[in-house]
Amino acid sequence: VPVPPAPPAQPFPAQPAEPDTARITLRHPDREADNDGTLGLSVEPGQRDRVMALVRNQSGIVDNYDLRVEGMPQDWWSIYPGTVYLVPFGTGGTYEQEVEIHIHPPRSPEAVAKLWELEVVAHSKAQGRTASSAPMGLVIEPYTETATTIRPQRAKGRRKAHYDVAVQNKANAPVLVALEGEDTDDELDFGFNRPPHEIPPGKTVESGMQVRPPKQIWIGRATERRFTIATLTGEKAFCRATAKAWSRSLTSARISPSAAWIE
């Protein structure tokens, strides 16, 4: 007699989510709260902005709530006060309190220019769990900052001299970079083995550079010639990337350390 197949296992019923025992309402300091949407904030790295958070105790017991912001490093935000003591809603006493949340991302590549999806969380000390949370959208704005170095600082050559130019992107967003050289007498010719290029945040890109004198000098005393390297970004770099010939204009250029070349 064939054995009938075992009946399929019945899944355990899902446990109902625990109801929030508190409520968090966010608003801008100079506006009323918008209960229908997610609060949005925009801040420049290295600067500070703030939002207000109203915390209400909706449980039936007296409770302390520790507040925090989730979704970005802890040292990028501050809350004043960080803990609130509230009696139950509808009873005599303080059942709700507004706190200040300060947002202060650093001026560094780690503060990536993008939309950060955050949550403001209230943790119940009495119940040992999250009592409530509220979403918040933070846009960290981009900024531009580069650092350019030249190796070696001095080089010799009668026909040409070779250098390595390193450009570090110290900003929080990709940056398009073009290099350009200039000497006081406008006599030297500069050549780079890398065209205008985009550098990711926190990264460094190197380019070889050749510097040629106005004419070859086979004999005679050495002559010292000084020059500077300009690091072009933004619209200037874009124009260099799309132009057929390089311009010698250094308008709005960021001047990097100078180097010397001996012929």
CSV table of C-alpha atoms in Angstrom, one decimal:
chain,number,residue,atom,x,y,z
A,1,VAL,CA,0.0,0.0,0.0
A,2,PRO,CA,1.6,3.3,-1.0
A,3,VAL,CA,2.3,5.7,1.8
A,4,PRO,CA,0.5,9.0,1.3
A,5,PRO,CA,2.7,12.1,1.1
A,6,ALA,CA,3.1,14.1,4.2
A,7,PRO,CA,1.0,17.3,4.2
A,8,PRO,CA,3.0,20.5,3.6
A,9,ALA,CA,4.3,22.2,6.7
A,10,GLN,CA,2.1,25.1,7.7
A,11,PRO,CA,4.1,28.3,8.1
A,12,PHE,CA,4.1,30.0,11.5
A,13,PRO,CA,1.8,33.0,11.5
A,14,ALA,CA,3.8,36.3,11.2
A,15,GLN,CA,4.1,38.1,14.5
A,16,PRO,CA,2.4,41.4,14.4
A,17,ALA,CA,4.7,44.4,14.5
A,18,GLU,CA,4.9,46.1,17.8
A,19,PRO,CA,3.1,49.5,17.7
A,20,ASP,CA,5.1,52.6,18.1
A,21,THR,CA,5.0,53.8,21.7
A,22,ALA,CA,6.3,57.3,20.8
A,23,ARG,CA,5.9,59.7,17.9
A,24,ILE,CA,8.6,61.8,16.2
A,25,THR,CA,7.6,64.9,14.1
A,26,LEU,CA,10.3,66.7,12.1
A,27,ARG,CA,10.2,70.3,10.9
A,28,HIS,CA,12.5,73.0,9.7
A,29,PRO,CA,13.2,75.7,12.4
A,30,ASP,CA,11.3,78.4,10.5
A,31,ARG,CA,8.4,76.2,9.2
A,32,GLU,CA,5.5,74.2,10.4
A,33,ALA,CA,5.7,70.4,10.3
A,34,ASP,CA,4.6,68.7,7.1
A,35,ASN,CA,3.0,65.5,8.2
A,36,ASP,CA,2.3,64.3,4.6
A,37,GLY,CA,5.9,64.2,3.3
A,38,THR,CA,9.5,63.4,4.2
A,39,LEU,CA,11.5,66.3,5.5
A,40,GLY,CA,14.4,67.3,3.2
A,41,LEU,CA,17.6,69.2,4.1
A,42,SER,CA,20.6,70.4,2.0
A,43,VAL,CA,23.9,71.2,3.6
A,44,GLU,CA,27.4,72.0,2.3
A,45,PRO,CA,30.3,69.9,3.8
A,46,GLY,CA,32.0,71.8,6.6
A,47,GLN,CA,28.9,73.8,7.3
A,48,ARG,CA,26.0,73.1,9.8
A,49,ASP,CA,22.2,73.1,9.5
A,50,ARG,CA,19.5,71.9,11.9
A,51,VAL,CA,16.0,70.5,12.1
A,52,MET,CA,13.6,70.3,15.0
A,53,ALA,CA,12.2,67.0,16.2
A,54,LEU,CA,9.1,66.9,18.4
A,55,VAL,CA,9.1,63.6,20.5
A,56,ARG,CA,5.8,62.5,22.1
A,57,ASN,CA,5.3,59.7,24.6
A,58,GLN,CA,2.3,57.6,23.4
A,59,SER,CA,2.8,54.7,25.8
A,60,GLY,CA,1.0,54.3,29.1
A,61,ILE,CA,4.2,54.6,31.2
A,62,VAL,CA,6.8,57.2,32.1
A,63,ASP,CA,9.8,56.7,29.8
A,64,ASN,CA,13.2,58.0,28.8
A,65,TYR,CA,14.0,58.2,25.1
A,66,ASP,CA,17.6,58.2,23.7
A,67,LEU,CA,17.7,59.9,20.3
A,68,ARG,CA,20.0,59.3,17.4
A,69,VAL,CA,20.4,59.7,13.6
A,70,GLU,CA,20.9,56.5,11.5
A,71,GLY,CA,22.3,56.4,8.0
A,72,MET,CA,25.5,58.4,8.4
A,73,PRO,CA,28.5,58.5,10.8
A,74,GLN,CA,27.8,59.4,14.3
A,75,ASP,CA,30.2,62.4,14.4
A,76,TRP,CA,28.3,64.0,11.6
A,77,TRP,CA,25.3,64.9,13.8
A,78,SER,CA,24.5,66.2,17.2
A,79,ILE,CA,21.2,66.3,19.2
A,80,TYR,CA,20.3,68.7,22.0
A,81,PRO,CA,19.2,67.2,24.3
A,82,GLY,CA,20.1,63.7,23.4
A,83,THR,CA,17.7,62.2,25.9
A,84,VAL,CA,14.2,63.3,26.8
A,85,TYR,CA,12.1,62.3,29.9
A,86,LEU,CA,8.4,62.1,29.2
A,87,VAL,CA,5.2,61.1,31.0
A,88,PRO,CA,2.4,59.4,29.1
A,89,PHE,CA,0.3,61.5,26.6
A,90,GLY,CA,-2.8,62.8,28.2
A,91,THR,CA,-1.5,62.9,31.7
A,92,GLY,CA,-0.3,65.9,33.7
A,93,GLY,CA,3.3,66.9,33.0
A,94,THR,CA,5.6,67.0,30.0
A,95,TYR,CA,4.5,64.3,27.6
A,96,GLU,CA,6.3,65.8,24.5
A,97,GLN,CA,9.4,67.8,24.0
A,98,GLU,CA,11.2,69.4,21.0
A,99,VAL,CA,14.9,68.8,20.4
A,100,GLU,CA,17.4,70.3,18.0
A,101,ILE,CA,19.2,68.0,15.5
A,102,HIS,CA,22.4,69.5,14.1
A,103,ILE,CA,23.7,68.1,10.8
A,104,HIS,CA,27.4,68.9,10.2
A,105,PRO,CA,29.1,66.6,7.6
A,106,PRO,CA,32.9,67.2,7.3
A,107,ARG,CA,34.6,68.8,4.3
A,108,SER,CA,36.1,65.6,3.1
A,109,PRO,CA,35.7,63.0,0.4
A,110,GLU,CA,33.8,60.7,2.8
A,111,ALA,CA,30.9,63.2,2.8
A,112,VAL,CA,29.9,62.0,-0.7
A,113,ALA,CA,27.7,64.5,-2.7
A,114,LYS,CA,24.4,62.6,-3.0
A,115,LEU,CA,21.0,62.1,-1.3
A,116,TRP,CA,21.5,60.4,2.1
A,117,GLU,CA,18.4,58.6,3.4
A,118,LEU,CA,18.4,59.0,7.1
A,119,GLU,CA,16.2,58.1,10.1
A,120,VAL,CA,15.7,59.9,13.4
A,121,VAL,CA,15.2,57.2,16.0
A,122,ALA,CA,13.9,57.3,19.5
A,123,HIS,CA,15.0,54.3,21.7
A,124,SER,CA,12.8,53.5,24.7
A,125,LYS,CA,14.9,52.9,27.8
A,126,ALA,CA,12.0,51.4,29.7
A,127,GLN,CA,11.1,48.9,27.0
A,128,GLY,CA,14.6,48.4,25.6
A,129,ARG,CA,13.5,48.8,21.9
A,130,THR,CA,12.9,51.4,19.2
A,131,ALA,CA,9.9,53.3,20.2
A,132,SER,CA,9.6,55.4,17.0
A,133,SER,CA,11.4,56.6,13.9
A,134,ALA,CA,11.0,59.3,11.3
A,135,PRO,CA,12.6,59.4,7.8
A,136,MET,CA,14.7,62.4,6.6
A,137,GLY,CA,16.4,63.1,3.3
A,138,LEU,CA,19.8,64.9,3.4
A,139,VAL,CA,21.4,66.2,0.3
A,140,ILE,CA,25.2,66.8,0.8
A,141,GLU,CA,26.2,69.4,-1.8
A,142,PRO,CA,29.4,69.0,-3.9
A,143,TYR,CA,32.5,71.2,-3.6
A,144,THR,CA,35.8,71.4,-5.5
A,145,GLU,CA,39.2,71.1,-3.9
A,146,THR,CA,42.4,69.7,-5.6
A,147,ALA,CA,46.1,69.5,-4.6
A,148,THR,CA,48.8,69.3,-7.2
A,149,THR,CA,52.4,68.3,-6.7
A,150,ILE,CA,55.4,68.1,-9.1
A,151,ARG,CA,58.3,65.7,-9.0
A,152,PRO,CA,61.2,66.5,-9.2
A,153,GLN,CA,61.2,70.1,-8.1
A,154,ARG,CA,64.2,70.8,-10.3
A,155,ALA,CA,65.3,69.0,-13.5
A,156,LYS,CA,68.0,69.4,-16.1
A,157,GLY,CA,68.0,69.0,-19.8
A,158,ARG,CA,69.1,70.8,-23.0
A,159,ARG,CA,66.5,69.4,-25.3
A,160,LYS,CA,63.7,68.8,-22.8
A,161,ALA,CA,63.0,67.9,-19.1
A,162,HIS,CA,60.6,65.4,-17.7
A,163,TYR,CA,58.4,65.7,-14.6
A,164,ASP,CA,55.6,63.8,-13.0
A,165,VAL,CA,52.5,65.9,-12.0
A,166,ALA,CA,50.1,64.4,-9.5
A,167,VAL,CA,46.6,65.8,-8.9
A,168,GLN,CA,44.6,64.7,-5.8
A,169,ASN,CA,40.9,65.2,-5.7
A,170,LYS,CA,40.2,66.3,-2.1
A,171,ALA,CA,36.5,67.0,-2.7
A,172,ASN,CA,33.4,64.8,-2.3
A,173,ALA,CA,32.5,64.5,-6.0
A,174,PRO,CA,34.2,63.6,-9.2
A,175,VAL,CA,36.1,66.5,-10.8
A,176,LEU,CA,37.2,67.1,-14.4
A,177,VAL,CA,40.8,68.3,-14.4
A,178,ALA,CA,43.1,69.8,-17.1
A,179,LEU,CA,46.7,70.8,-16.7
A,180,GLU,CA,48.4,73.8,-18.1
A,181,GLY,CA,51.9,75.2,-17.8
A,182,GLU,CA,53.1,78.9,-17.8
A,183,ASP,CA,56.5,80.5,-17.6
A,184,THR,CA,57.3,84.2,-17.0
A,185,ASP,CA,58.8,84.8,-20.5
A,186,ASP,CA,56.1,82.7,-22.3
A,187,GLU,CA,58.9,80.7,-24.1
A,188,LEU,CA,58.6,77.2,-22.8
A,189,ASP,CA,56.5,74.5,-24.5
A,190,PHE,CA,54.6,72.1,-22.2
A,191,GLY,CA,53.3,68.7,-23.1
A,192,PHE,CA,51.2,66.3,-21.0
A,193,ASN,CA,50.8,62.6,-21.7
A,194,ARG,CA,47.2,62.5,-20.2
A,195,PRO,CA,44.4,64.6,-21.6
A,196,PRO,CA,41.8,66.3,-19.4
A,197,HIS,CA,40.4,63.6,-17.2
A,198,GLU,CA,37.9,63.0,-14.3
A,199,ILE,CA,39.2,62.1,-10.9
A,200,PRO,CA,37.0,60.3,-8.4
A,201,PRO,CA,36.7,61.7,-4.8
A,202,GLY,CA,39.7,61.1,-2.7
A,203,LYS,CA,41.8,59.7,-5.6
A,204,THR,CA,45.1,60.8,-7.1
A,205,VAL,CA,45.9,60.7,-10.8
A,206,GLU,CA,49.4,61.2,-12.2
A,207,SER,CA,50.5,62.7,-15.6
A,208,GLY,CA,53.9,62.9,-17.2
A,209,MET,CA,55.0,66.3,-18.3
A,210,GLN,CA,57.7,67.4,-20.8
A,211,VAL,CA,59.0,70.9,-20.8
A,212,ARG,CA,61.0,72.1,-23.9
A,213,PRO,CA,63.1,75.3,-24.2
A,214,PRO,CA,62.5,77.7,-27.1
A,215,LYS,CA,65.5,76.3,-28.9
A,216,GLN,CA,68.1,73.7,-28.3
A,217,ILE,CA,71.3,74.9,-26.7
A,218,TRP,CA,74.2,72.4,-27.0
A,219,ILE,CA,76.9,74.5,-25.4
A,220,GLY,CA,77.1,77.4,-23.0
A,221,ARG,CA,76.2,78.2,-19.4
A,222,ALA,CA,73.1,76.7,-17.8
A,223,THR,CA,70.0,78.9,-17.7
A,224,GLU,CA,67.4,78.6,-15.0
A,225,ARG,CA,63.8,78.9,-16.1
A,226,ARG,CA,60.9,78.9,-13.7
A,227,PHE,CA,57.3,78.0,-14.5
A,228,THR,CA,54.1,77.2,-12.7
A,229,ILE,CA,51.4,74.5,-13.4
A,230,ALA,CA,47.7,75.5,-13.4
A,231,THR,CA,45.1,73.0,-12.4
A,232,LEU,CA,41.9,73.8,-14.3
A,233,THR,CA,38.5,72.5,-13.1
A,234,GLY,CA,34.9,73.0,-13.9
A,235,GLU,CA,34.0,74.9,-17.1
A,236,LYS,CA,37.7,75.7,-17.8
A,237,ALA,CA,38.6,72.0,-17.8
A,238,PHE,CA,35.5,71.1,-19.9
A,239,CYS,CA,36.6,73.7,-22.5
A,240,ARG,CA,40.1,72.2,-22.6
A,241,ALA,CA,38.6,68.7,-23.0
A,242,THR,CA,36.4,69.7,-26.0
A,243,ALA,CA,38.8,72.2,-27.7
A,244,LYS,CA,41.0,71.1,-30.6
A,245,ALA,CA,43.9,73.2,-29.3
A,246,TRP,CA,45.0,74.2,-25.8
A,247,SER,CA,44.7,77.9,-24.9
A,248,ARG,CA,47.3,79.6,-22.8
A,249,SER,CA,44.7,81.6,-20.8
A,250,LEU,CA,45.0,81.0,-17.1
A,251,THR,CA,41.8,82.8,-16.1
A,252,SER,CA,40.2,81.3,-13.0
A,253,ALA,CA,43.1,78.7,-12.8
A,254,ARG,CA,44.2,77.3,-9.5
A,255,ILE,CA,48.0,77.8,-9.4
A,256,SER,CA,50.0,74.9,-8.0
A,257,PRO,CA,53.5,74.7,-6.7
A,258,SER,CA,56.2,76.0,-9.1
A,259,ALA,CA,59.1,74.0,-10.4
A,260,ALA,CA,62.4,75.0,-12.1
A,261,TRP,CA,64.1,73.7,-15.2
A,262,ILE,CA,67.8,74.1,-16.1
A,263,GLU,CA,69.0,74.1,-19.7
